[in-house]
Amino acid sequence: MAIKLYYFGLPGRAEVARLCLHIAGTDFEDLRFSFEDWSKFKAKMPFGQAPVLEVDRKLLAQSAAIDRYLAAKAGLVPEDLWQAALADQAYCYCHDLMQPLYDTFKIKELDEKIAARKAVLDGPLKDKLAHATKLVEAAADGYVAGPTLSHGDLHLFSTLSTLTSGWLDGVPKDLLDSYPVLKAYRNKIASHPKVKAYYEKAENDDDVRRAYKPDA
Ligand SMILES: N[C@@H](CCC(=O)N[C@@H](CS)C(=O)NCC(=O)O)C(=O)O
């Protein structure tokens, strides 16, 4: 199978897919383009958006579809249907968690953006992180969907790591200090041998991904 993944250099909406491919040990072309080069790819993408996965010249868009497909191939979707649904639940919640911040992306002026994000941090994000804490506390085995790592964990890990990476102007790197359960959980997933190995690779040694390492 010839596999390519198209996305910007950032972790963003492609990091779960990259992690799944890495965990499965799949050879793939990781096409990381700059914002300037995006126009060269946009027309080829099914919805004019990235990420897109190419498998033997067939294109698949929408990060949730890509991640579910690659997670299944990597053995990360639990066989038990209830546990698989729990993994999806955590996965989907990450989008809800980030939505109030996504809404600030369109603000051009930096001070205005930071002020809008402060309102998000003091309001909806607190509530979302409190619910995420309950989700993790309910995870008896330390993973959100049973005794082993799933795509739900990878997405929650990636979301929490992005939040503390400093990439989002106005969101402090020590945000999770107020959420010790989430901080410990993020560290646990970061310490999973296969996840840890991914962030030890030279191509993943960048400012944002440094926040994806254990004890970051
Ligand atoms: N629901 C889509 C959203 C994709 C999306 O918004 N991608 C953004 C980057 S994160 C994009 O392609 N932006 C460039 C554009 O729309 O021209 C998914 O999850 O894949």
JSON list of C-alpha atoms and ligand atoms in Angstrom, two decimals:
[
{"chain": "A", "resi": 1, "resn": "MET", "atom": "CA", "xyz": [0.00, 0.00, 0.00]},
{"chain": "A", "resi": 2, "resn": "ALA", "atom": "CA", "xyz": [1.28, 3.48, -0.89]},
{"chain": "A", "resi": 3, "resn": "ILE", "atom": "CA", "xyz": [0.23, 5.80, 1.90]},
{"chain": "A", "resi": 4, "resn": "LYS", "atom": "CA", "xyz": [0.56, 9.59, 2.05]},
{"chain": "A", "resi": 5, "resn": "LEU", "atom": "CA", "xyz": [-0.69, 11.99, 4.67]},
{"chain": "A", "resi": 6, "resn": "TYR", "atom": "CA", "xyz": [-1.20, 15.64, 3.67]},
{"chain": "A", "resi": 7, "resn": "TYR", "atom": "CA", "xyz": [-1.23, 18.30, 6.37]},
{"chain": "A", "resi": 8, "resn": "PHE", "atom": "CA", "xyz": [0.56, 21.36, 7.66]},
{"chain": "A", "resi": 9, "resn": "GLY", "atom": "CA", "xyz": [3.75, 20.87, 9.67]},
{"chain": "A", "resi": 10, "resn": "LEU", "atom": "CA", "xyz": [1.90, 21.39, 12.95]},
{"chain": "A", "resi": 11, "resn": "PRO", "atom": "CA", "xyz": [0.46, 18.49, 14.94]},
{"chain": "A", "resi": 12, "resn": "GLY", "atom": "CA", "xyz": [-3.09, 19.94, 14.68]},
{"chain": "A", "resi": 13, "resn": "ARG", "atom": "CA", "xyz": [-5.69, 17.67, 13.14]},
{"chain": "A", "resi": 14, "resn": "ALA", "atom": "CA", "xyz": [-3.14, 15.20, 11.72]},
{"chain": "A", "resi": 15, "resn": "GLU", "atom": "CA", "xyz": [-1.24, 14.17, 14.82]},
{"chain": "A", "resi": 16, "resn": "VAL", "atom": "CA", "xyz": [-3.51, 11.28, 15.81]},
{"chain": "A", "resi": 17, "resn": "ALA", "atom": "CA", "xyz": [-3.18, 9.89, 12.26]},
{"chain": "A", "resi": 18, "resn": "ARG", "atom": "CA", "xyz": [0.61, 10.23, 12.39]},
{"chain": "A", "resi": 19, "resn": "LEU", "atom": "CA", "xyz": [0.72, 8.53, 15.79]},
{"chain": "A", "resi": 20, "resn": "CYS", "atom": "CA", "xyz": [-1.50, 5.66, 14.57]},
{"chain": "A", "resi": 21, "resn": "LEU", "atom": "CA", "xyz": [0.75, 5.13, 11.54]},
{"chain": "A", "resi": 22, "resn": "HIS", "atom": "CA", "xyz": [3.84, 5.24, 13.74]},
{"chain": "A", "resi": 23, "resn": "ILE", "atom": "CA", "xyz": [2.34, 2.81, 16.28]},
{"chain": "A", "resi": 24, "resn": "ALA", "atom": "CA", "xyz": [1.36, 0.41, 13.47]},
{"chain": "A", "resi": 25, "resn": "GLY", "atom": "CA", "xyz": [4.89, 0.64, 12.07]},
{"chain": "A", "resi": 26, "resn": "THR", "atom": "CA", "xyz": [3.48, 1.65, 8.68]},
{"chain": "A", "resi": 27, "resn": "ASP", "atom": "CA", "xyz": [5.74, 3.24, 6.08]},
{"chain": "A", "resi": 28, "resn": "PHE", "atom": "CA", "xyz": [4.13, 6.43, 4.80]},
{"chain": "A", "resi": 29, "resn": "GLU", "atom": "CA", "xyz": [4.95, 9.75, 3.24]},
{"chain": "A", "resi": 30, "resn": "ASP", "atom": "CA", "xyz": [4.32, 12.47, 5.81]},
{"chain": "A", "resi": 31, "resn": "LEU", "atom": "CA", "xyz": [3.72, 15.50, 3.59]},
{"chain": "A", "resi": 32, "resn": "ARG", "atom": "CA", "xyz": [4.09, 18.44, 5.97]},
{"chain": "A", "resi": 33, "resn": "PHE", "atom": "CA", "xyz": [3.60, 21.69, 4.07]},
{"chain": "A", "resi": 34, "resn": "SER", "atom": "CA", "xyz": [3.86, 25.31, 5.10]},
{"chain": "A", "resi": 35, "resn": "PHE", "atom": "CA", "xyz": [0.89, 27.71, 5.12]},
{"chain": "A", "resi": 36, "resn": "GLU", "atom": "CA", "xyz": [2.49, 29.38, 2.07]},
{"chain": "A", "resi": 37, "resn": "ASP", "atom": "CA", "xyz": [2.56, 26.10, 0.12]},
{"chain": "A", "resi": 38, "resn": "TRP", "atom": "CA", "xyz": [-1.00, 25.09, 1.02]},
{"chain": "A", "resi": 39, "resn": "SER", "atom": "CA", "xyz": [-2.42, 26.60, -2.18]},
{"chain": "A", "resi": 40, "resn": "LYS", "atom": "CA", "xyz": [-0.49, 23.98, -4.19]},
{"chain": "A", "resi": 41, "resn": "PHE", "atom": "CA", "xyz": [-2.44, 21.18, -2.48]},
{"chain": "A", "resi": 42, "resn": "LYS", "atom": "CA", "xyz": [-5.85, 22.69, -1.72]},
{"chain": "A", "resi": 43, "resn": "ALA", "atom": "CA", "xyz": [-7.44, 22.00, -5.13]},
{"chain": "A", "resi": 44, "resn": "LYS", "atom": "CA", "xyz": [-6.57, 18.29, -4.88]},
{"chain": "A", "resi": 45, "resn": "MET", "atom": "CA", "xyz": [-8.20, 17.87, -1.46]},
{"chain": "A", "resi": 46, "resn": "PRO", "atom": "CA", "xyz": [-11.77, 16.45, -1.45]},
{"chain": "A", "resi": 47, "resn": "PHE", "atom": "CA", "xyz": [-13.25, 19.34, 0.57]},
{"chain": "A", "resi": 48, "resn": "GLY", "atom": "CA", "xyz": [-10.48, 21.86, -0.01]},
{"chain": "A", "resi": 49, "resn": "GLN", "atom": "CA", "xyz": [-9.24, 21.09, 3.51]},
{"chain": "A", "resi": 50, "resn": "ALA", "atom": "CA", "xyz": [-6.49, 19.12, 5.22]},
{"chain": "A", "resi": 51, "resn": "PRO", "atom": "CA", "xyz": [-5.73, 16.57, 6.60]},
{"chain": "A", "resi": 52, "resn": "VAL", "atom": "CA", "xyz": [-6.16, 14.11, 3.75]},
{"chain": "A", "resi": 53, "resn": "LEU", "atom": "CA", "xyz": [-4.99, 10.52, 3.67]},
{"chain": "A", "resi": 54, "resn": "GLU", "atom": "CA", "xyz": [-4.05, 8.97, 0.34]},
{"chain": "A", "resi": 55, "resn": "VAL", "atom": "CA", "xyz": [-4.11, 5.17, 0.14]},
{"chain": "A", "resi": 56, "resn": "ASP", "atom": "CA", "xyz": [-3.15, 3.68, -3.22]},
{"chain": "A", "resi": 57, "resn": "ARG", "atom": "CA", "xyz": [-4.21, 6.95, -4.92]},
{"chain": "A", "resi": 58, "resn": "LYS", "atom": "CA", "xyz": [-7.60, 7.03, -3.19]},
{"chain": "A", "resi": 59, "resn": "LEU", "atom": "CA", "xyz": [-8.25, 10.09, -1.04]},
{"chain": "A", "resi": 60, "resn": "LEU", "atom": "CA", "xyz": [-9.91, 10.21, 2.37]},
{"chain": "A", "resi": 61, "resn": "ALA", "atom": "CA", "xyz": [-10.71, 13.52, 4.08]},
{"chain": "A", "resi": 62, "resn": "GLN", "atom": "CA", "xyz": [-12.05, 14.42, 7.56]},
{"chain": "A", "resi": 63, "resn": "SER", "atom": "CA", "xyz": [-9.68, 13.78, 10.44]},
{"chain": "A", "resi": 64, "resn": "ALA", "atom": "CA", "xyz": [-12.21, 11.70, 12.39]},
{"chain": "A", "resi": 65, "resn": "ALA", "atom": "CA", "xyz": [-12.66, 9.27, 9.47]},
{"chain": "A", "resi": 66, "resn": "ILE", "atom": "CA", "xyz": [-8.92, 9.12, 8.83]},
{"chain": "A", "resi": 67, "resn": "ASP", "atom": "CA", "xyz": [-8.11, 8.56, 12.51]},
{"chain": "A", "resi": 68, "resn": "ARG", "atom": "CA", "xyz": [-10.78, 5.85, 13.00]},
{"chain": "A", "resi": 69, "resn": "TYR", "atom": "CA", "xyz": [-9.50, 4.01, 9.90]},
{"chain": "A", "resi": 70, "resn": "LEU", "atom": "CA", "xyz": [-5.84, 4.21, 10.91]},
{"chain": "A", "resi": 71, "resn": "ALA", "atom": "CA", "xyz": [-6.57, 3.42, 14.57]},
{"chain": "A", "resi": 72, "resn": "ALA", "atom": "CA", "xyz": [-8.44, 0.27, 13.50]},
{"chain": "A", "resi": 73, "resn": "LYS", "atom": "CA", "xyz": [-5.49, -0.76, 11.32]},
{"chain": "A", "resi": 74, "resn": "ALA", "atom": "CA", "xyz": [-3.12, -0.13, 14.23]},
{"chain": "A", "resi": 75, "resn": "GLY", "atom": "CA", "xyz": [-5.21, -2.28, 16.59]},
{"chain": "A", "resi": 76, "resn": "LEU", "atom": "CA", "xyz": [-6.13, 0.75, 18.68]},
{"chain": "A", "resi": 77, "resn": "VAL", "atom": "CA", "xyz": [-9.93, 0.46, 18.35]},
{"chain": "A", "resi": 78, "resn": "PRO", "atom": "CA", "xyz": [-11.17, -1.89, 21.08]},
{"chain": "A", "resi": 79, "resn": "GLU", "atom": "CA", "xyz": [-12.89, -5.03, 19.76]},
{"chain": "A", "resi": 80, "resn": "ASP", "atom": "CA", "xyz": [-15.61, -4.71, 22.37]},
{"chain": "A", "resi": 81, "resn": "LEU", "atom": "CA", "xyz": [-18.24, -2.40, 20.86]},
{"chain": "A", "resi": 82, "resn": "TRP", "atom": "CA", "xyz": [-18.99, -0.61, 24.12]},
{"chain": "A", "resi": 83, "resn": "GLN", "atom": "CA", "xyz": [-15.30, 0.10, 24.70]},
{"chain": "A", "resi": 84, "resn": "ALA", "atom": "CA", "xyz": [-14.97, 1.23, 21.07]},
{"chain": "A", "resi": 85, "resn": "ALA", "atom": "CA", "xyz": [-17.84, 3.64, 21.67]},
{"chain": "A", "resi": 86, "resn": "LEU", "atom": "CA", "xyz": [-16.10, 4.93, 24.81]},
{"chain": "A", "resi": 87, "resn": "ALA", "atom": "CA", "xyz": [-12.98, 5.59, 22.74]},
{"chain": "A", "resi": 88, "resn": "ASP", "atom": "CA", "xyz": [-15.11, 7.48, 20.18]},
{"chain": "A", "resi": 89, "resn": "GLN", "atom": "CA", "xyz": [-16.78, 9.39, 23.01]},
{"chain": "A", "resi": 90, "resn": "ALA", "atom": "CA", "xyz": [-13.43, 10.68, 24.30]},
{"chain": "A", "resi": 91, "resn": "TYR", "atom": "CA", "xyz": [-12.26, 11.34, 20.74]},
{"chain": "A", "resi": 92, "resn": "CYS", "atom": "CA", "xyz": [-15.35, 13.39, 19.88]},
{"chain": "A", "resi": 93, "resn": "TYR", "atom": "CA", "xyz": [-15.23, 15.29, 23.17]},
{"chain": "A", "resi": 94, "resn": "CYS", "atom": "CA", "xyz": [-11.84, 16.71, 22.21]},
{"chain": "A", "resi": 95, "resn": "HIS", "atom": "CA", "xyz": [-13.51, 18.62, 19.41]},
{"chain": "A", "resi": 96, "resn": "ASP", "atom": "CA", "xyz": [-16.09, 20.08, 21.82]},
{"chain": "A", "resi": 97, "resn": "LEU", "atom": "CA", "xyz": [-13.27, 20.97, 24.21]},
{"chain": "A", "resi": 98, "resn": "MET", "atom": "CA", "xyz": [-11.40, 22.90, 21.53]},
{"chain": "A", "resi": 99, "resn": "GLN", "atom": "CA", "xyz": [-14.41, 24.51, 19.80]},
{"chain": "A", "resi": 100, "resn": "PRO", "atom": "CA", "xyz": [-14.46, 27.71, 21.94]},
{"chain": "A", "resi": 101, "resn": "LEU", "atom": "CA", "xyz": [-10.77, 28.21, 21.06]},
{"chain": "A", "resi": 102, "resn": "TYR", "atom": "CA", "xyz": [-11.29, 27.37, 17.37]},
{"chain": "A", "resi": 103, "resn": "ASP", "atom": "CA", "xyz": [-13.81, 30.23, 17.35]},
{"chain": "A", "resi": 104, "resn": "THR", "atom": "CA", "xyz": [-10.97, 32.65, 18.20]},
{"chain": "A", "resi": 105, "resn": "PHE", "atom": "CA", "xyz": [-8.75, 31.58, 15.27]},
{"chain": "A", "resi": 106, "resn": "LYS", "atom": "CA", "xyz": [-10.45, 33.98, 12.88]},
{"chain": "A", "resi": 107, "resn": "ILE", "atom": "CA", "xyz": [-9.61, 37.03, 15.05]},
{"chain": "A", "resi": 108, "resn": "LYS", "atom": "CA", "xyz": [-6.77, 38.84, 13.24]},
{"chain": "A", "resi": 109, "resn": "GLU", "atom": "CA", "xyz": [-5.63, 41.36, 15.85]},
{"chain": "A", "resi": 110, "resn": "LEU", "atom": "CA", "xyz": [-3.38, 39.71, 18.49]},
{"chain": "A", "resi": 111, "resn": "ASP", "atom": "CA", "xyz": [-4.56, 41.69, 21.55]},
{"chain": "A", "resi": 112, "resn": "GLU", "atom": "CA", "xyz": [-8.17, 41.05, 20.62]},
{"chain": "A", "resi": 113, "resn": "LYS", "atom": "CA", "xyz": [-7.42, 37.35, 20.11]},
{"chain": "A", "resi": 114, "resn": "ILE", "atom": "CA", "xyz": [-5.70, 37.07, 23.50]},
{"chain": "A", "resi": 115, "resn": "ALA", "atom": "CA", "xyz": [-8.61, 38.86, 25.21]},
{"chain": "A", "resi": 116, "resn": "ALA", "atom": "CA", "xyz": [-11.09, 36.51, 23.54]},
{"chain": "A", "resi": 117, "resn": "ARG", "atom": "CA", "xyz": [-9.03, 33.52, 24.64]},
{"chain": "A", "resi": 118, "resn": "LYS", "atom": "CA", "xyz": [-8.89, 34.80, 28.22]},
{"chain": "A", "resi": 119, "resn": "ALA", "atom": "CA", "xyz": [-12.68, 34.82, 28.21]},
{"chain": "A", "resi": 120, "resn": "VAL", "atom": "CA", "xyz": [-12.62, 31.23, 26.90]},
{"chain": "A", "resi": 121, "resn": "LEU", "atom": "CA", "xyz": [-10.10, 30.18, 29.58]},
{"chain": "A", "resi": 122, "resn": "ASP", "atom": "CA", "xyz": [-12.15, 31.79, 32.35]},
{"chain": "A", "resi": 123, "resn": "GLY", "atom": "CA", "xyz": [-15.43, 30.44, 31.01]},
{"chain": "A", "resi": 124, "resn": "PRO", "atom": "CA", "xyz": [-16.20, 27.50, 28.70]},
{"chain": "A", "resi": 125, "resn": "LEU", "atom": "CA", "xyz": [-12.75, 25.90, 28.78]},
{"chain": "A", "resi": 126, "resn": "LYS", "atom": "CA", "xyz": [-12.87, 25.55, 32.59]},
{"chain": "A", "resi": 127, "resn": "ASP", "atom": "CA", "xyz": [-16.12, 23.68, 32.27]},
{"chain": "A", "resi": 128, "resn": "LYS", "atom": "CA", "xyz": [-14.80, 21.49, 29.44]},
{"chain": "A", "resi": 129, "resn": "LEU", "atom": "CA", "xyz": [-11.61, 20.64, 31.34]},
{"chain": "A", "resi": 130, "resn": "ALA", "atom": "CA", "xyz": [-13.63, 19.81, 34.47]},
{"chain": "A", "resi": 131, "resn": "HIS", "atom": "CA", "xyz": [-15.67, 17.34, 32.42]},
{"chain": "A", "resi": 132, "resn": "ALA", "atom": "CA", "xyz": [-12.50, 15.92, 30.85]},
{"chain": "A", "resi": 133, "resn": "THR", "atom": "CA", "xyz": [-11.17, 15.40, 34.39]},
{"chain": "A", "resi": 134, "resn": "LYS", "atom": "CA", "xyz": [-14.27, 13.36, 35.25]},
{"chain": "A", "resi": 135, "resn": "LEU", "atom": "CA", "xyz": [-13.82, 11.33, 32.06]},
{"chain": "A", "resi": 136, "resn": "VAL", "atom": "CA", "xyz": [-10.24, 10.46, 33.02]},
{"chain": "A", "resi": 137, "resn": "GLU", "atom": "CA", "xyz": [-11.16, 9.78, 36.67]},
{"chain": "A", "resi": 138, "resn": "ALA", "atom": "CA", "xyz": [-13.80, 7.31, 35.45]},
{"chain": "A", "resi": 139, "resn": "ALA", "atom": "CA", "xyz": [-11.17, 5.47, 33.39]},
{"chain": "A", "resi": 140, "resn": "ALA", "atom": "CA", "xyz": [-10.53, 2.61, 35.81]},
{"chain": "A", "resi": 141, "resn": "ASP", "atom": "CA", "xyz": [-7.53, 1.24, 33.90]},
{"chain": "A", "resi": 142, "resn": "GLY", "atom": "CA", "xyz": [-5.96, 4.62, 33.20]},
{"chain": "A", "resi": 143, "resn": "TYR", "atom": "CA", "xyz": [-7.11, 4.65, 29.57]},
{"chain": "A", "resi": 144, "resn": "VAL", "atom": "CA", "xyz": [-10.43, 6.09, 28.45]},
{"chain": "A", "resi": 145, "resn": "ALA", "atom": "CA", "xyz": [-11.74, 2.88, 26.85]},
{"chain": "A", "resi": 146, "resn": "GLY", "atom": "CA", "xyz": [-10.62, -0.19, 28.74]},
{"chain": "A", "resi": 147, "resn": "PRO", "atom": "CA", "xyz": [-7.25, -1.61, 29.65]},
{"chain": "A", "resi": 148, "resn": "THR", "atom": "CA", "xyz": [-5.24, -0.42, 26.63]},
{"chain": "A", "resi": 149, "resn": "LEU", "atom": "CA", "xyz": [-4.42, 2.66, 24.58]},
{"chain": "A", "resi": 150, "resn": "SER", "atom": "CA", "xyz": [-7.05, 3.75, 22.02]},
{"chain": "A", "resi": 151, "resn": "HIS", "atom": "CA", "xyz": [-7.58, 6.57, 19.53]},
{"chain": "A", "resi": 152, "resn": "GLY", "atom": "CA", "xyz": [-9.61, 8.30, 22.27]},
{"chain": "A", "resi": 153, "resn": "ASP", "atom": "CA", "xyz": [-6.46, 8.51, 24.40]},
{"chain": "A", "resi": 154, "resn": "LEU", "atom": "CA", "xyz": [-4.34, 9.70, 21.50]},
{"chain": "A", "resi": 155, "resn": "HIS", "atom": "CA", "xyz": [-6.72, 12.53, 20.71]},
{"chain": "A", "resi": 156, "resn": "LEU", "atom": "CA", "xyz": [-7.10, 13.62, 24.33]},
{"chain": "A", "resi": 157, "resn": "PHE", "atom": "CA", "xyz": [-3.32, 13.46, 24.77]},
{"chain": "A", "resi": 158, "resn": "SER", "atom": "CA", "xyz": [-2.74, 15.50, 21.62]},
{"chain": "A", "resi": 159, "resn": "THR", "atom": "CA", "xyz": [-5.38, 18.06, 22.59]},
{"chain": "A", "resi": 160, "resn": "LEU", "atom": "CA", "xyz": [-3.96, 18.54, 26.10]},
{"chain": "A", "resi": 161, "resn": "SER", "atom": "CA", "xyz": [-0.42, 18.75, 24.73]},
{"chain": "A", "resi": 162, "resn": "THR", "atom": "CA", "xyz": [-1.40, 21.40, 22.17]},
{"chain": "A", "resi": 163, "resn": "LEU", "atom": "CA", "xyz": [-3.09, 23.42, 24.90]},
{"chain": "A", "resi": 164, "resn": "THR", "atom": "CA", "xyz": [0.14, 23.53, 26.88]},
{"chain": "A", "resi": 165, "resn": "SER", "atom": "CA", "xyz": [2.50, 23.98, 23.93]},
{"chain": "A", "resi": 166, "resn": "GLY", "atom": "CA", "xyz": [2.49, 27.79, 23.85]},
{"chain": "A", "resi": 167, "resn": "TRP", "atom": "CA", "xyz": [1.35, 27.68, 20.22]},
{"chain": "A", "resi": 168, "resn": "LEU", "atom": "CA", "xyz": [-2.02, 29.16, 21.12]},
{"chain": "A", "resi": 169, "resn": "ASP", "atom": "CA", "xyz": [-1.33, 32.81, 22.00]},
{"chain": "A", "resi": 170, "resn": "GLY", "atom": "CA", "xyz": [-2.95, 33.62, 25.32]},
{"chain": "A", "resi": 171, "resn": "VAL", "atom": "CA", "xyz": [-3.15, 30.01, 26.53]},
{"chain": "A", "resi": 172, "resn": "PRO", "atom": "CA", "xyz": [-0.48, 29.56, 29.24]},
{"chain": "A", "resi": 173, "resn": "LYS", "atom": "CA", "xyz": [1.89, 26.61, 29.14]},
{"chain": "A", "resi": 174, "resn": "ASP", "atom": "CA", "xyz": [1.08, 25.85, 32.80]},
{"chain": "A", "resi": 175, "resn": "LEU", "atom": "CA", "xyz": [-2.65, 25.59, 32.15]},
{"chain": "A", "resi": 176, "resn": "LEU", "atom": "CA", "xyz": [-2.80, 21.99, 33.37]},
{"chain": "A", "resi": 177, "resn": "ASP", "atom": "CA", "xyz": [-1.22, 22.84, 36.73]},
{"chain": "A", "resi": 178, "resn": "SER", "atom": "CA", "xyz": [-4.80, 23.60, 37.81]},
{"chain": "A", "resi": 179, "resn": "TYR", "atom": "CA", "xyz": [-5.93, 20.21, 36.46]},
{"chain": "A", "resi": 180, "resn": "PRO", "atom": "CA", "xyz": [-3.60, 17.65, 38.10]},
{"chain": "A", "resi": 181, "resn": "VAL", "atom": "CA", "xyz": [-5.63, 14.64, 36.94]},
{"chain": "A", "resi": 182, "resn": "LEU", "atom": "CA", "xyz": [-5.35, 15.75, 33.31]},
{"chain": "A", "resi": 183, "resn": "LYS", "atom": "CA", "xyz": [-1.69, 16.66, 33.74]},
{"chain": "A", "resi": 184, "resn": "ALA", "atom": "CA", "xyz": [-0.89, 13.17, 35.11]},
{"chain": "A", "resi": 185, "resn": "TYR", "atom": "CA", "xyz": [-2.96, 11.53, 32.36]},
{"chain": "A", "resi": 186, "resn": "ARG", "atom": "CA", "xyz": [-1.20, 13.52, 29.63]},
{"chain": "A", "resi": 187, "resn": "ASN", "atom": "CA", "xyz": [2.11, 12.49, 31.09]},
{"chain": "A", "resi": 188, "resn": "LYS", "atom": "CA", "xyz": [1.03, 8.84, 31.24]},
{"chain": "A", "resi": 189, "resn": "ILE", "atom": "CA", "xyz": [0.09, 8.75, 27.55]},
{"chain": "A", "resi": 190, "resn": "ALA", "atom": "CA", "xyz": [3.26, 10.68, 26.63]},
{"chain": "A", "resi": 191, "resn": "SER", "atom": "CA", "xyz": [5.21, 7.99, 28.49]},
{"chain": "A", "resi": 192, "resn": "HIS", "atom": "CA", "xyz": [3.63, 5.11, 26.56]},
{"chain": "A", "resi": 193, "resn": "PRO", "atom": "CA", "xyz": [6.70, 3.54, 24.90]},
{"chain": "A", "resi": 194, "resn": "LYS", "atom": "CA", "xyz": [5.40, 3.96, 21.33]},
{"chain": "A", "resi": 195, "resn": "VAL", "atom": "CA", "xyz": [4.15, 7.50, 21.87]},
{"chain": "A", "resi": 196, "resn": "LYS", "atom": "CA", "xyz": [7.39, 8.47, 23.59]},
{"chain": "A", "resi": 197, "resn": "ALA", "atom": "CA", "xyz": [9.46, 6.98, 20.75]},
{"chain": "A", "resi": 198, "resn": "TYR", "atom": "CA", "xyz": [7.56, 9.08, 18.19]},
{"chain": "A", "resi": 199, "resn": "TYR", "atom": "CA", "xyz": [8.55, 12.33, 19.93]},
{"chain": "A", "resi": 200, "resn": "GLU", "atom": "CA", "xyz": [12.16, 11.21, 20.15]},
{"chain": "A", "resi": 201, "resn": "LYS", "atom": "CA", "xyz": [12.43, 11.24, 16.35]},
{"chain": "A", "resi": 202, "resn": "ALA", "atom": "CA", "xyz": [14.45, 14.12, 14.91]},
{"chain": "A", "resi": 203, "resn": "GLU", "atom": "CA", "xyz": [11.60, 15.29, 12.64]},
{"chain": "A", "resi": 204, "resn": "ASN", "atom": "CA", "xyz": [9.39, 15.74, 15.70]},
{"chain": "A", "resi": 205, "resn": "ASP", "atom": "CA", "xyz": [11.85, 17.85, 17.63]},
{"chain": "A", "resi": 206, "resn": "ASP", "atom": "CA", "xyz": [10.12, 21.20, 17.21]},
{"chain": "A", "resi": 207, "resn": "ASP", "atom": "CA", "xyz": [8.80, 23.86, 19.61]},
{"chain": "A", "resi": 208, "resn": "VAL", "atom": "CA", "xyz": [5.21, 22.64, 19.59]},
{"chain": "A", "resi": 209, "resn": "ARG", "atom": "CA", "xyz": [5.94, 18.91, 19.78]},
{"chain": "A", "resi": 210, "resn": "ARG", "atom": "CA", "xyz": [8.33, 19.39, 22.68]},
{"chain": "A", "resi": 211, "resn": "ALA", "atom": "CA", "xyz": [5.13, 19.84, 24.74]},
{"chain": "A", "resi": 212, "resn": "TYR", "atom": "CA", "xyz": [4.10, 16.31, 23.67]},
{"chain": "A", "resi": 213, "resn": "LYS", "atom": "CA", "xyz": [6.95, 14.69, 25.54]},
{"chain": "A", "resi": 214, "resn": "PRO", "atom": "CA", "xyz": [6.69, 13.18, 29.04]},
{"chain": "A", "resi": 215, "resn": "ASP", "atom": "CA", "xyz": [7.04, 15.71, 31.88]},
{"chain": "A", "resi": 216, "resn": "ALA", "atom": "CA", "xyz": [6.89, 18.60, 29.38]},
{"chain": "B", "resi": 1, "resn": "LIG", "atom": "N1", "xyz": [-13.67, 18.72, 9.84]},
{"chain": "B", "resi": 1, "resn": "LIG", "atom": "C1", "xyz": [-12.41, 18.78, 9.14]},
{"chain": "B", "resi": 1, "resn": "LIG", "atom": "C2", "xyz": [-11.85, 20.19, 9.33]},
{"chain": "B", "resi": 1, "resn": "LIG", "atom": "C3", "xyz": [-10.58, 20.36, 8.50]},
{"chain": "B", "resi": 1, "resn": "LIG", "atom": "C4", "xyz": [-10.02, 21.77, 8.63]},
{"chain": "B", "resi": 1, "resn": "LIG", "atom": "O1", "xyz": [-10.66, 22.71, 9.13]},
{"chain": "B", "resi": 1, "resn": "LIG", "atom": "N2", "xyz": [-8.77, 21.90, 8.18]},
{"chain": "B", "resi": 1, "resn": "LIG", "atom": "C5", "xyz": [-8.10, 23.16, 8.19]},
{"chain": "B", "resi": 1, "resn": "LIG", "atom": "C6", "xyz": [-6.76, 23.03, 8.88]},
{"chain": "B", "resi": 1, "resn": "LIG", "atom": "S1", "xyz": [-6.90, 22.49, 10.56]},
{"chain": "B", "resi": 1, "resn": "LIG", "atom": "C7", "xyz": [-7.83, 23.60, 6.76]},
{"chain": "B", "resi": 1, "resn": "LIG", "atom": "O2", "xyz": [-7.73, 22.78, 5.85]},
{"chain": "B", "resi": 1, "resn": "LIG", "atom": "N3", "xyz": [-7.65, 24.91, 6.55]},
{"chain": "B", "resi": 1, "resn": "LIG", "atom": "C8", "xyz": [-7.25, 25.46, 5.30]},
{"chain": "B", "resi": 1, "resn": "LIG", "atom": "C9", "xyz": [-8.40, 25.80, 4.39]},
{"chain": "B", "resi": 1, "resn": "LIG", "atom": "O3", "xyz": [-9.59, 25.57, 4.73]},
{"chain": "B", "resi": 1, "resn": "LIG", "atom": "O4", "xyz": [-8.09, 26.35, 3.32]},
{"chain": "B", "resi": 1, "resn": "LIG", "atom": "C10", "xyz": [-11.46, 17.71, 9.71]},
{"chain": "B", "resi": 1, "resn": "LIG", "atom": "O5", "xyz": [-11.55, 17.39, 10.89]},
{"chain": "B", "resi": 1, "resn": "LIG", "atom": "O6", "xyz": [-10.63, 17.19, 8.93]}
]
